[in-house]
Amino acid sequence: MSDAEIRNDPVVVVGAGIVGVCCALYLLRDGHRVVLLDRTAPGEGTSFGNGSIITEEAVVPVQTPGIHWKVPAMLMDPLGPLSIRWSYLPKLVPWLTRFVGASSPAQVETISISLKALLTGALAAYDPLLEAAGIQDMVRRNGWVSVYETDAGFTAYKPMLELQRRRGVRFDVLPAEELRQLEPSLAPIFKWGVFYPDVSHTVNNYRFVQELAAAFVRLGGEIRRVNVVGLVQKDGHVSAVRTEAETVSCSAVVIAAGAWSNALAALLGSKLPLDTERGYHLTLPHAGVSPRIPVYSTERGFVCTPLENGLRIAGTVELGGLGAPPNWRRAERLYENASRWFPGLERREESRWMGFRPSMPDSVPVIGPAPNHKNAFFAFGHGHCGLSLAARTGELVAALFAGRDPGIDMAPYAADRF
Ligand SMILES: Cc1cc2nc3c(=O)[nH]c(=O)nc-3n(C[C@H](O)[C@H](O)[C@H](O)COP(=O)(O)OP(=O)(O)OC[C@H]3O[C@@H](n4cnc5c(N)ncnc54)[C@H](O)[C@@H]3O)c2cc1C
């Protein structure tokens, strides 16, 4: 037993987004003293405004084969589903090179296998946390449908459907009329739909994090609102976390700071290719339409999710870094697209938001020990799937921390894979 454990120093989790909160809850369940640090209140980072989808079908990485042909279009169309800000291009080149490099058919196949291993049991991993928080009713387990406006769009996606099939993802291809029967609120503009029954969504992703964080406190965890600025280290051990306000002694640390994790990982000597895929949302409290299930478009890169507080239209990718101001015309484009899907869509008292997906260039998160540090763990880089994978990540981090068999090979998620 280390001195820190004898002193009963807590495990410190940095970042109270959905990933950090789930890690903290799982560590608490294992009987550790846990302190969660964040400069904002729980769930106010990227976890605030996502599409609310919890999915186990996301085995297709963002960088699909042939993505390199799309790079010129990404640069030319600032409102496209996937766009790059010219001003950020010089900084983005190393990430973009890896992103394109990870898009060969062989790489995509391997990555989908790694994603599948992680995604399997992602929803089940939430179950004990939902029970502890008493919020089982916040998750709707009724699937989602992916829609295609053109035959060409559907045909182009078919190889990815085959990939999903090889990974055991369940889905039904629906011709236009069956799609209309499944989701009558949609305009008759679609050629095809693909229904995925094993997808869930939470009715309010922000309240979801807050409720889980409140359960963490009720069960004995502690949350402090502080900005973390340093890690005190000796002989490959982190003994304390330095904040602007205080120094918090720790027996171990988990870095779960989302898109801002790089600076903290660098303090431990890890230089990782983490960047951000910025995304936008509009939430329409009085939308006038309410789809039965979430509706998603791979062609346009966004989802419409029925929430308890309105219709959330969320998505698209903008590669532009953490510093640039939002381009709200992208949020307008979301509305324009969604209003074609749902005739009569109303936008009174809407709210809009931009968030920073924490994205690795291979679409695979970093989960596991920090190289060269026995008591530091990484849990970030979940990109498009942070809500889906948060509980699973917590489960895995707690297992690794306790020396339990995580049940899967963790090498694909290791920090030193680059
Ligand atoms: C438009 C959009 C739609 C999305 N839709 C979905 C979806 O439907 N399903 C899904 O699974 N995923 C979705 N995602 C992705 C998902 O939202 C993210 O992967 C997830 O929120 C990341 O969670 P996190 O806890 O890692 O990061 P965050 O929620 O960003 O939390 C990180 C926290 O760390 C804190 N922090 C950072 N640095 C420090 C520091 N130095 N000191 C103290 N605190 C610090 C921040 O304040 C923040 O609260 C979407 C993302 C976007 C942008």
Short mmCIF file of C-alpha atoms and ligand atoms in Angstrom, two decimals:
data_model
loop_
_atom_site.label_atom_id
_atom_site.label_comp_id
_atom_site.label_asym_id
_atom_site.label_seq_id
_atom_site.Cartn_x
_atom_site.Cartn_y
_atom_site.Cartn_z
CA MET A 1 0.00 0.00 0.00
CA SER A 2 1.37 3.45 -0.92
CA ASP A 3 1.75 6.35 1.54
CA ALA A 4 -1.09 8.13 -0.27
CA GLU A 5 -3.43 5.17 0.24
CA ILE A 6 -2.43 4.93 3.93
CA ARG A 7 -3.25 8.65 4.25
CA ASN A 8 -6.53 7.92 2.39
CA ASP A 9 -5.80 10.54 -0.27
CA PRO A 10 -8.61 10.56 -2.83
CA VAL A 11 -8.57 9.52 -6.43
CA VAL A 12 -8.89 12.81 -8.30
CA VAL A 13 -10.84 12.93 -11.55
CA VAL A 14 -10.21 16.04 -13.65
CA GLY A 15 -13.22 16.98 -15.78
CA ALA A 16 -16.90 16.73 -14.85
CA GLY A 17 -18.26 16.08 -18.31
CA ILE A 18 -20.18 12.88 -18.90
CA VAL A 19 -16.93 10.87 -19.12
CA GLY A 20 -15.41 12.23 -15.89
CA VAL A 21 -18.68 11.89 -13.97
CA CYS A 22 -19.07 8.25 -15.05
CA CYS A 23 -15.44 7.47 -14.17
CA ALA A 24 -15.94 9.11 -10.77
CA LEU A 25 -19.11 7.09 -10.12
CA TYR A 26 -17.50 3.79 -11.07
CA LEU A 27 -14.45 4.50 -8.88
CA LEU A 28 -16.77 5.42 -6.00
CA ARG A 29 -18.64 2.14 -6.45
CA ASP A 30 -15.31 0.37 -5.95
CA GLY A 31 -15.01 1.97 -2.54
CA HIS A 32 -12.48 4.69 -3.33
CA ARG A 33 -12.63 8.21 -1.98
CA VAL A 34 -13.15 10.31 -5.11
CA VAL A 35 -12.86 14.04 -5.74
CA LEU A 36 -14.07 15.45 -9.07
CA LEU A 37 -12.53 18.73 -10.22
CA ASP A 38 -13.90 21.02 -12.91
CA ARG A 39 -13.66 24.72 -13.62
CA THR A 40 -17.36 24.76 -14.51
CA ALA A 41 -20.39 22.99 -13.10
CA PRO A 42 -20.89 19.34 -14.19
CA GLY A 43 -21.92 18.90 -17.80
CA GLU A 44 -21.23 22.44 -19.00
CA GLY A 45 -18.50 21.45 -21.48
CA THR A 46 -19.20 19.46 -24.62
CA SER A 47 -21.55 17.19 -22.69
CA PHE A 48 -23.98 20.11 -22.43
CA GLY A 49 -25.37 20.12 -25.93
CA ASN A 50 -24.87 16.87 -27.79
CA GLY A 51 -27.44 14.92 -29.78
CA SER A 52 -28.42 12.85 -26.70
CA ILE A 53 -27.87 9.56 -28.52
CA ILE A 54 -26.52 6.52 -26.70
CA THR A 55 -25.56 4.08 -29.38
CA GLU A 56 -23.76 0.79 -29.68
CA GLU A 57 -23.91 0.86 -33.48
CA ALA A 58 -21.23 3.54 -34.02
CA VAL A 59 -18.61 1.18 -35.41
CA VAL A 60 -17.98 3.35 -38.49
CA PRO A 61 -15.20 5.87 -37.85
CA VAL A 62 -15.50 9.47 -39.06
CA GLN A 63 -12.66 8.98 -41.55
CA THR A 64 -14.28 6.60 -44.03
CA PRO A 65 -12.42 5.35 -47.13
CA GLY A 66 -12.10 8.06 -49.78
CA ILE A 67 -12.29 10.93 -47.24
CA HIS A 68 -9.18 12.50 -48.80
CA TRP A 69 -11.20 13.29 -51.95
CA LYS A 70 -13.51 15.37 -49.77
CA VAL A 71 -10.80 17.60 -48.24
CA PRO A 72 -10.99 20.28 -51.00
CA ALA A 73 -14.78 20.50 -50.52
CA MET A 74 -14.28 20.76 -46.75
CA LEU A 75 -12.06 23.76 -47.34
CA MET A 76 -14.32 25.41 -49.90
CA ASP A 77 -17.69 25.13 -48.12
CA PRO A 78 -17.70 26.65 -44.62
CA LEU A 79 -21.30 25.50 -44.14
CA GLY A 80 -20.83 21.90 -45.32
CA PRO A 81 -21.46 18.92 -43.04
CA LEU A 82 -17.68 18.55 -42.66
CA SER A 83 -15.68 21.73 -43.04
CA ILE A 84 -12.21 23.05 -42.27
CA ARG A 85 -11.42 26.64 -41.27
CA TRP A 86 -8.63 27.93 -43.50
CA SER A 87 -7.09 29.89 -40.63
CA TYR A 88 -6.70 26.70 -38.60
CA LEU A 89 -5.29 24.58 -41.42
CA PRO A 90 -1.57 25.04 -40.59
CA LYS A 91 -2.15 23.81 -37.01
CA LEU A 92 -4.43 21.03 -38.20
CA VAL A 93 -2.08 19.46 -40.76
CA PRO A 94 -0.50 16.82 -38.43
CA TRP A 95 -3.96 15.72 -37.15
CA LEU A 96 -5.45 15.81 -40.64
CA THR A 97 -2.60 13.73 -42.02
CA ARG A 98 -3.26 11.03 -39.41
CA PHE A 99 -7.02 11.33 -39.98
CA VAL A 100 -6.66 10.71 -43.71
CA GLY A 101 -3.99 8.05 -43.01
CA ALA A 102 -6.47 6.12 -40.86
CA SER A 103 -9.07 5.96 -43.64
CA SER A 104 -7.78 3.06 -45.75
CA PRO A 105 -10.28 0.17 -46.00
CA ALA A 106 -7.93 -2.05 -43.95
CA GLN A 107 -7.51 0.58 -41.21
CA VAL A 108 -11.24 1.29 -41.10
CA GLU A 109 -11.94 -2.44 -40.72
CA THR A 110 -9.46 -2.73 -37.83
CA ILE A 111 -10.77 0.45 -36.17
CA SER A 112 -14.36 -0.75 -36.44
CA ILE A 113 -13.35 -3.92 -34.57
CA SER A 114 -11.78 -1.83 -31.79
CA LEU A 115 -14.86 0.40 -31.63
CA LYS A 116 -17.15 -2.61 -31.52
CA ALA A 117 -15.29 -4.08 -28.53
CA LEU A 118 -15.68 -0.79 -26.71
CA LEU A 119 -19.30 -0.16 -27.71
CA THR A 120 -20.52 -3.63 -26.74
CA GLY A 121 -22.18 -3.21 -23.36
CA ALA A 122 -22.06 0.61 -23.52
CA LEU A 123 -25.72 0.95 -22.57
CA ALA A 124 -25.60 -1.84 -19.98
CA ALA A 125 -22.68 -0.05 -18.32
CA TYR A 126 -25.08 2.83 -17.61
CA ASP A 127 -27.60 0.62 -15.83
CA PRO A 128 -26.03 0.64 -12.33
CA LEU A 129 -25.43 4.38 -12.59
CA LEU A 130 -29.00 5.09 -13.69
CA GLU A 131 -30.25 2.99 -10.81
CA ALA A 132 -27.99 4.79 -8.31
CA ALA A 133 -29.27 8.14 -9.61
CA GLY A 134 -32.88 6.95 -9.92
CA ILE A 135 -33.09 8.15 -13.52
CA GLN A 136 -33.86 4.97 -15.48
CA ASP A 137 -36.77 6.86 -17.06
CA MET A 138 -34.40 9.34 -18.69
CA VAL A 139 -33.33 6.79 -21.30
CA ARG A 140 -35.62 5.84 -24.19
CA ARG A 141 -34.65 2.55 -25.76
CA ASN A 142 -36.62 2.75 -29.00
CA GLY A 143 -33.96 3.01 -31.73
CA TRP A 144 -33.19 5.67 -34.32
CA VAL A 145 -33.51 5.97 -38.05
CA SER A 146 -30.95 7.13 -40.55
CA VAL A 147 -32.50 8.81 -43.62
CA TYR A 148 -31.28 9.29 -47.19
CA GLU A 149 -32.61 11.99 -49.50
CA THR A 150 -31.01 10.54 -52.62
CA ASP A 151 -30.38 7.11 -54.11
CA ALA A 152 -26.78 8.21 -54.63
CA GLY A 153 -26.36 9.02 -50.92
CA PHE A 154 -27.77 5.64 -49.93
CA THR A 155 -25.63 3.79 -52.47
CA ALA A 156 -22.51 5.63 -51.29
CA TYR A 157 -23.17 4.53 -47.70
CA LYS A 158 -23.78 0.87 -48.57
CA PRO A 159 -20.18 -0.24 -47.94
CA MET A 160 -20.51 1.18 -44.40
CA LEU A 161 -23.77 -0.71 -43.91
CA GLU A 162 -21.85 -3.83 -44.90
CA LEU A 163 -19.19 -2.91 -42.36
CA GLN A 164 -21.87 -2.52 -39.70
CA ARG A 165 -23.29 -5.91 -40.70
CA ARG A 166 -19.85 -7.51 -40.36
CA ARG A 167 -19.65 -6.05 -36.83
CA GLY A 168 -23.01 -7.53 -35.91
CA VAL A 169 -24.98 -4.26 -35.87
CA ARG A 170 -28.72 -4.92 -36.26
CA PHE A 171 -30.60 -2.75 -38.75
CA ASP A 172 -33.49 -2.83 -41.23
CA VAL A 173 -33.37 -1.08 -44.60
CA LEU A 174 -36.66 0.71 -45.25
CA PRO A 175 -37.94 1.89 -48.64
CA ALA A 176 -39.59 5.34 -48.66
CA GLU A 177 -43.11 4.15 -47.78
CA GLU A 178 -41.99 2.03 -44.82
CA LEU A 179 -39.91 4.94 -43.57
CA ARG A 180 -43.04 7.12 -43.63
CA GLN A 181 -44.94 4.53 -41.63
CA LEU A 182 -42.13 4.33 -39.07
CA GLU A 183 -41.81 8.11 -38.70
CA PRO A 184 -44.94 9.88 -40.01
CA SER A 185 -43.68 13.33 -39.00
CA LEU A 186 -41.13 13.29 -41.85
CA ALA A 187 -41.77 15.05 -45.16
CA PRO A 188 -42.02 12.68 -48.15
CA ILE A 189 -38.59 13.69 -49.47
CA PHE A 190 -36.61 10.60 -48.54
CA LYS A 191 -35.69 7.67 -50.74
CA TRP A 192 -34.46 5.35 -48.00
CA GLY A 193 -34.27 4.87 -44.28
CA VAL A 194 -32.25 2.51 -42.10
CA PHE A 195 -33.75 1.69 -38.71
CA TYR A 196 -31.40 0.70 -35.89
CA PRO A 197 -33.35 -0.87 -33.02
CA ASP A 198 -30.47 -1.03 -30.52
CA VAL A 199 -29.98 2.74 -30.21
CA SER A 200 -31.22 4.73 -27.24
CA HIS A 201 -31.41 8.38 -26.34
CA THR A 202 -31.69 10.37 -23.17
CA VAL A 203 -34.54 12.84 -22.94
CA ASN A 204 -32.21 15.58 -21.68
CA ASN A 205 -28.47 15.00 -21.93
CA TYR A 206 -27.53 18.00 -19.73
CA ARG A 207 -29.90 17.06 -16.89
CA PHE A 208 -28.60 13.50 -17.33
CA VAL A 209 -25.03 14.55 -16.40
CA GLN A 210 -26.30 16.76 -13.60
CA GLU A 211 -28.39 13.94 -12.10
CA LEU A 212 -25.43 11.54 -12.27
CA ALA A 213 -23.18 14.16 -10.66
CA ALA A 214 -25.77 14.73 -7.91
CA ALA A 215 -25.87 10.98 -7.27
CA PHE A 216 -22.08 10.97 -7.04
CA VAL A 217 -22.26 13.58 -4.27
CA ARG A 218 -25.13 11.80 -2.49
CA LEU A 219 -23.06 8.62 -2.45
CA GLY A 220 -20.12 10.37 -0.80
CA GLY A 221 -18.15 11.87 -3.70
CA GLU A 222 -16.94 15.45 -3.65
CA ILE A 223 -17.02 18.01 -6.47
CA ARG A 224 -14.85 21.12 -6.40
CA ARG A 225 -15.16 23.93 -8.91
CA VAL A 226 -11.52 24.74 -9.69
CA ASN A 227 -9.23 25.14 -12.67
CA VAL A 228 -6.49 22.52 -12.76
CA VAL A 229 -3.11 23.97 -13.69
CA GLY A 230 -0.51 21.36 -12.71
CA LEU A 231 0.31 17.87 -11.50
CA VAL A 232 2.85 17.29 -8.73
CA GLN A 233 4.97 14.28 -9.67
CA LYS A 234 7.81 12.26 -8.23
CA ASP A 235 9.37 9.04 -9.50
CA GLY A 236 6.59 8.29 -12.01
CA HIS A 237 3.87 8.99 -9.45
CA VAL A 238 1.37 11.85 -9.32
CA SER A 239 1.07 12.88 -5.68
CA ALA A 240 -1.15 15.95 -6.04
CA VAL A 241 -3.18 18.02 -8.46
CA ARG A 242 -2.48 21.75 -8.48
CA THR A 243 -5.38 24.10 -9.07
CA GLU A 244 -5.50 27.89 -9.14
CA ALA A 245 -6.95 27.77 -5.65
CA GLU A 246 -5.25 24.87 -3.86
CA THR A 247 -3.18 21.72 -4.16
CA VAL A 248 -5.21 18.53 -3.80
CA SER A 249 -3.24 15.45 -2.64
CA CYS A 250 -4.19 12.31 -4.52
CA SER A 251 -3.56 8.58 -4.56
CA ALA A 252 -4.24 8.56 -8.30
CA VAL A 253 -5.52 10.87 -11.02
CA VAL A 254 -7.84 10.38 -13.99
CA ILE A 255 -7.60 12.93 -16.81
CA ALA A 256 -11.07 13.23 -18.33
CA ALA A 257 -10.92 16.84 -19.48
CA GLY A 258 -12.45 16.29 -22.93
CA ALA A 259 -11.05 18.47 -25.70
CA TRP A 260 -8.83 20.25 -23.17
CA SER A 261 -7.02 17.08 -22.04
CA ASN A 262 -3.90 17.65 -24.14
CA ALA A 263 -2.37 20.24 -21.85
CA LEU A 264 -2.78 17.94 -18.83
CA ALA A 265 -1.51 14.85 -20.67
CA ALA A 266 1.51 16.88 -21.76
CA LEU A 267 2.34 17.50 -18.08
CA LEU A 268 2.77 13.72 -17.85
CA GLY A 269 5.02 13.66 -20.90
CA SER A 270 2.37 12.46 -23.37
CA LYS A 271 2.06 14.42 -26.59
CA LEU A 272 -1.15 13.14 -28.14
CA PRO A 273 -2.85 14.07 -31.41
CA LEU A 274 -6.06 15.25 -29.77
CA ASP A 275 -7.95 17.99 -31.61
CA THR A 276 -11.52 19.10 -31.75
CA GLU A 277 -14.39 18.55 -34.17
CA ARG A 278 -16.63 21.50 -33.38
CA GLY A 279 -20.34 20.87 -33.60
CA TYR A 280 -23.48 22.99 -33.29
CA HIS A 281 -27.00 22.64 -32.03
CA LEU A 282 -30.33 24.38 -32.09
CA THR A 283 -32.92 23.43 -29.49
CA LEU A 284 -36.48 24.36 -30.38
CA PRO A 285 -38.72 24.29 -27.27
CA HIS A 286 -41.88 24.86 -29.34
CA ALA A 287 -40.95 23.02 -32.53
CA GLY A 288 -44.53 22.11 -33.35
CA VAL A 289 -43.38 18.66 -34.45
CA SER A 290 -42.11 15.77 -32.40
CA PRO A 291 -40.61 12.77 -34.14
CA ARG A 292 -41.24 9.49 -32.34
CA ILE A 293 -37.56 8.53 -32.52
CA PRO A 294 -34.33 10.39 -33.35
CA VAL A 295 -33.76 10.90 -37.07
CA TYR A 296 -30.24 11.10 -38.45
CA SER A 297 -28.66 11.93 -41.80
CA THR A 298 -25.19 10.70 -42.75
CA GLU A 299 -25.46 12.81 -45.92
CA ARG A 300 -25.89 16.03 -43.91
CA GLY A 301 -24.24 14.98 -40.67
CA PHE A 302 -26.88 15.90 -38.13
CA VAL A 303 -29.54 14.39 -35.90
CA CYS A 304 -32.98 15.58 -34.74
CA THR A 305 -33.73 14.20 -31.28
CA PRO A 306 -37.00 14.63 -29.37
CA LEU A 307 -36.07 15.84 -25.87
CA GLU A 308 -38.18 16.70 -22.84
CA ASN A 309 -37.28 20.36 -23.45
CA GLY A 310 -37.88 20.50 -27.20
CA LEU A 311 -36.47 19.27 -30.46
CA ARG A 312 -32.66 19.17 -30.58
CA ILE A 313 -31.06 19.59 -34.00
CA ALA A 314 -27.39 18.77 -33.52
CA GLY A 315 -24.33 17.86 -35.47
CA THR A 316 -21.94 18.71 -38.30
CA VAL A 317 -18.19 18.88 -38.01
CA GLU A 318 -16.06 22.00 -38.21
CA LEU A 319 -12.32 21.57 -37.86
CA GLY A 320 -11.36 24.93 -36.44
CA GLY A 321 -9.65 24.48 -33.08
CA LEU A 322 -10.64 25.59 -29.60
CA GLY A 323 -10.06 29.32 -30.06
CA ALA A 324 -12.08 30.54 -33.05
CA PRO A 325 -15.51 32.10 -32.45
CA PRO A 326 -18.58 30.12 -33.54
CA ASN A 327 -19.86 30.45 -37.08
CA TRP A 328 -23.58 30.69 -36.30
CA ARG A 329 -24.42 30.38 -39.99
CA ARG A 330 -23.72 26.68 -39.44
CA ALA A 331 -26.55 26.58 -36.89
CA GLU A 332 -28.78 28.34 -39.43
CA ARG A 333 -27.94 25.63 -41.94
CA LEU A 334 -29.07 23.04 -39.37
CA TYR A 335 -32.43 24.77 -39.18
CA GLU A 336 -32.75 25.07 -42.96
CA ASN A 337 -32.11 21.35 -43.37
CA ALA A 338 -34.38 20.27 -40.52
CA SER A 339 -37.25 22.47 -41.73
CA ARG A 340 -37.21 20.58 -45.03
CA TRP A 341 -37.54 17.33 -43.08
CA PHE A 342 -40.30 18.53 -40.79
CA PRO A 343 -42.81 20.84 -42.52
CA GLY A 344 -44.12 23.47 -40.12
CA LEU A 345 -41.05 23.40 -37.86
CA GLU A 346 -41.25 26.41 -35.55
CA ARG A 347 -38.29 28.18 -33.99
CA ARG A 348 -39.71 30.38 -31.23
CA GLU A 349 -37.42 30.88 -28.19
CA GLU A 350 -34.77 28.65 -29.66
CA SER A 351 -31.35 28.29 -28.08
CA ARG A 352 -28.15 27.70 -30.01
CA TRP A 353 -24.83 26.27 -28.96
CA MET A 354 -21.42 25.22 -30.19
CA GLY A 355 -19.34 22.51 -28.53
CA PHE A 356 -15.96 20.88 -28.88
CA ARG A 357 -15.88 17.15 -29.58
CA PRO A 358 -12.63 15.75 -28.19
CA SER A 359 -11.37 13.88 -31.24
CA MET A 360 -8.50 11.55 -31.98
CA PRO A 361 -7.61 11.28 -35.69
CA ASP A 362 -8.40 7.55 -35.75
CA SER A 363 -11.84 8.05 -34.08
CA VAL A 364 -10.76 5.86 -31.16
CA PRO A 365 -10.63 7.31 -27.62
CA VAL A 366 -7.66 7.10 -25.28
CA ILE A 367 -8.52 4.93 -22.28
CA GLY A 368 -5.91 3.50 -19.97
CA PRO A 369 -2.82 4.28 -17.93
CA ALA A 370 -0.61 7.21 -18.81
CA PRO A 371 2.65 5.82 -20.16
CA ASN A 372 5.36 5.99 -17.46
CA HIS A 373 2.95 6.87 -14.65
CA LYS A 374 1.65 4.10 -12.44
CA ASN A 375 -1.17 6.07 -10.86
CA ALA A 376 -2.40 8.28 -13.73
CA PHE A 377 -5.12 7.31 -16.20
CA PHE A 378 -6.42 8.86 -19.38
CA ALA A 379 -10.09 8.86 -20.38
CA PHE A 380 -10.62 11.27 -23.26
CA GLY A 381 -10.87 11.61 -27.03
CA HIS A 382 -14.36 10.14 -27.40
CA GLY A 383 -15.19 12.31 -30.40
CA HIS A 384 -18.76 11.70 -31.60
CA CYS A 385 -19.44 8.99 -28.99
CA GLY A 386 -18.68 10.47 -25.58
CA LEU A 387 -22.21 10.16 -24.25
CA SER A 388 -22.49 6.64 -25.66
CA LEU A 389 -19.19 5.47 -24.24
CA ALA A 390 -18.92 7.34 -20.95
CA ALA A 391 -20.26 4.65 -18.61
CA ARG A 392 -18.31 1.95 -20.45
CA THR A 393 -15.18 4.09 -20.05
CA GLY A 394 -15.85 4.47 -16.34
CA GLU A 395 -16.28 0.72 -16.00
CA LEU A 396 -12.98 0.08 -17.81
CA VAL A 397 -11.00 2.73 -15.92
CA ALA A 398 -12.22 1.36 -12.59
CA ALA A 399 -11.28 -2.18 -13.65
CA LEU A 400 -7.79 -1.15 -14.76
CA PHE A 401 -7.31 0.86 -11.59
CA ALA A 402 -8.30 -2.12 -9.44
CA GLY A 403 -6.15 -4.53 -11.45
CA ARG A 404 -9.24 -6.42 -12.64
CA ASP A 405 -9.42 -7.96 -16.08
CA PRO A 406 -11.19 -5.34 -18.24
CA GLY A 407 -12.49 -8.17 -20.42
CA ILE A 408 -11.15 -6.71 -23.67
CA ASP A 409 -7.72 -6.06 -25.13
CA MET A 410 -6.98 -2.43 -24.20
CA ALA A 411 -4.06 -1.98 -26.65
CA PRO A 412 -6.16 -0.23 -29.36
CA TYR A 413 -7.08 2.52 -26.86
CA ALA A 414 -3.60 2.98 -25.37
CA ALA A 415 -2.03 6.43 -25.29
CA ASP A 416 1.21 5.15 -26.78
CA ARG A 417 -0.45 3.70 -29.92
CA PHE A 418 0.60 6.75 -31.98
C1 LIG B 1 -23.03 18.77 -31.80
C2 LIG B 1 -22.60 17.52 -31.05
C3 LIG B 1 -23.43 16.41 -31.02
C4 LIG B 1 -23.02 15.26 -30.36
N1 LIG B 1 -23.88 14.20 -30.27
C5 LIG B 1 -23.53 13.10 -29.57
C6 LIG B 1 -24.46 12.05 -29.38
O1 LIG B 1 -25.60 12.14 -29.78
N2 LIG B 1 -24.03 10.94 -28.71
C7 LIG B 1 -22.77 10.83 -28.22
O2 LIG B 1 -22.42 9.78 -27.68
N3 LIG B 1 -21.88 11.85 -28.32
C8 LIG B 1 -22.23 12.98 -28.97
N4 LIG B 1 -21.36 14.03 -29.07
C9 LIG B 1 -20.05 13.90 -28.47
C10 LIG B 1 -20.10 14.09 -26.96
O3 LIG B 1 -20.84 15.23 -26.64
C11 LIG B 1 -18.67 14.22 -26.42
O4 LIG B 1 -17.88 13.14 -26.87
C12 LIG B 1 -18.70 14.20 -24.90
O5 LIG B 1 -19.52 15.22 -24.41
C13 LIG B 1 -17.30 14.37 -24.33
O6 LIG B 1 -17.43 14.30 -22.94
P1 LIG B 1 -16.20 14.62 -22.01
O7 LIG B 1 -16.63 14.39 -20.61
O8 LIG B 1 -15.00 13.90 -22.52
O9 LIG B 1 -15.89 16.17 -22.29
P2 LIG B 1 -16.64 17.48 -21.74
O10 LIG B 1 -18.08 17.29 -21.61
O11 LIG B 1 -16.17 18.60 -22.59
O12 LIG B 1 -16.05 17.62 -20.28
C14 LIG B 1 -14.72 18.00 -20.05
C15 LIG B 1 -14.70 18.85 -18.82
O13 LIG B 1 -13.34 19.10 -18.44
C16 LIG B 1 -13.28 20.39 -17.87
N5 LIG B 1 -11.89 20.84 -17.91
C17 LIG B 1 -11.08 20.89 -18.97
N6 LIG B 1 -9.85 21.32 -18.62
C18 LIG B 1 -9.92 21.56 -17.29
C19 LIG B 1 -8.98 22.05 -16.34
N7 LIG B 1 -7.72 22.37 -16.68
N8 LIG B 1 -9.38 22.21 -15.06
C20 LIG B 1 -10.66 21.90 -14.70
N9 LIG B 1 -11.58 21.43 -15.55
C21 LIG B 1 -11.21 21.26 -16.84
C22 LIG B 1 -14.23 21.20 -18.75
O14 LIG B 1 -14.66 22.36 -18.06
C23 LIG B 1 -15.34 20.22 -19.04
O15 LIG B 1 -16.42 20.37 -18.15
C24 LIG B 1 -21.75 15.20 -29.73
C25 LIG B 1 -20.93 16.33 -29.73
C26 LIG B 1 -21.35 17.49 -30.38
C27 LIG B 1 -20.46 18.69 -30.35
#
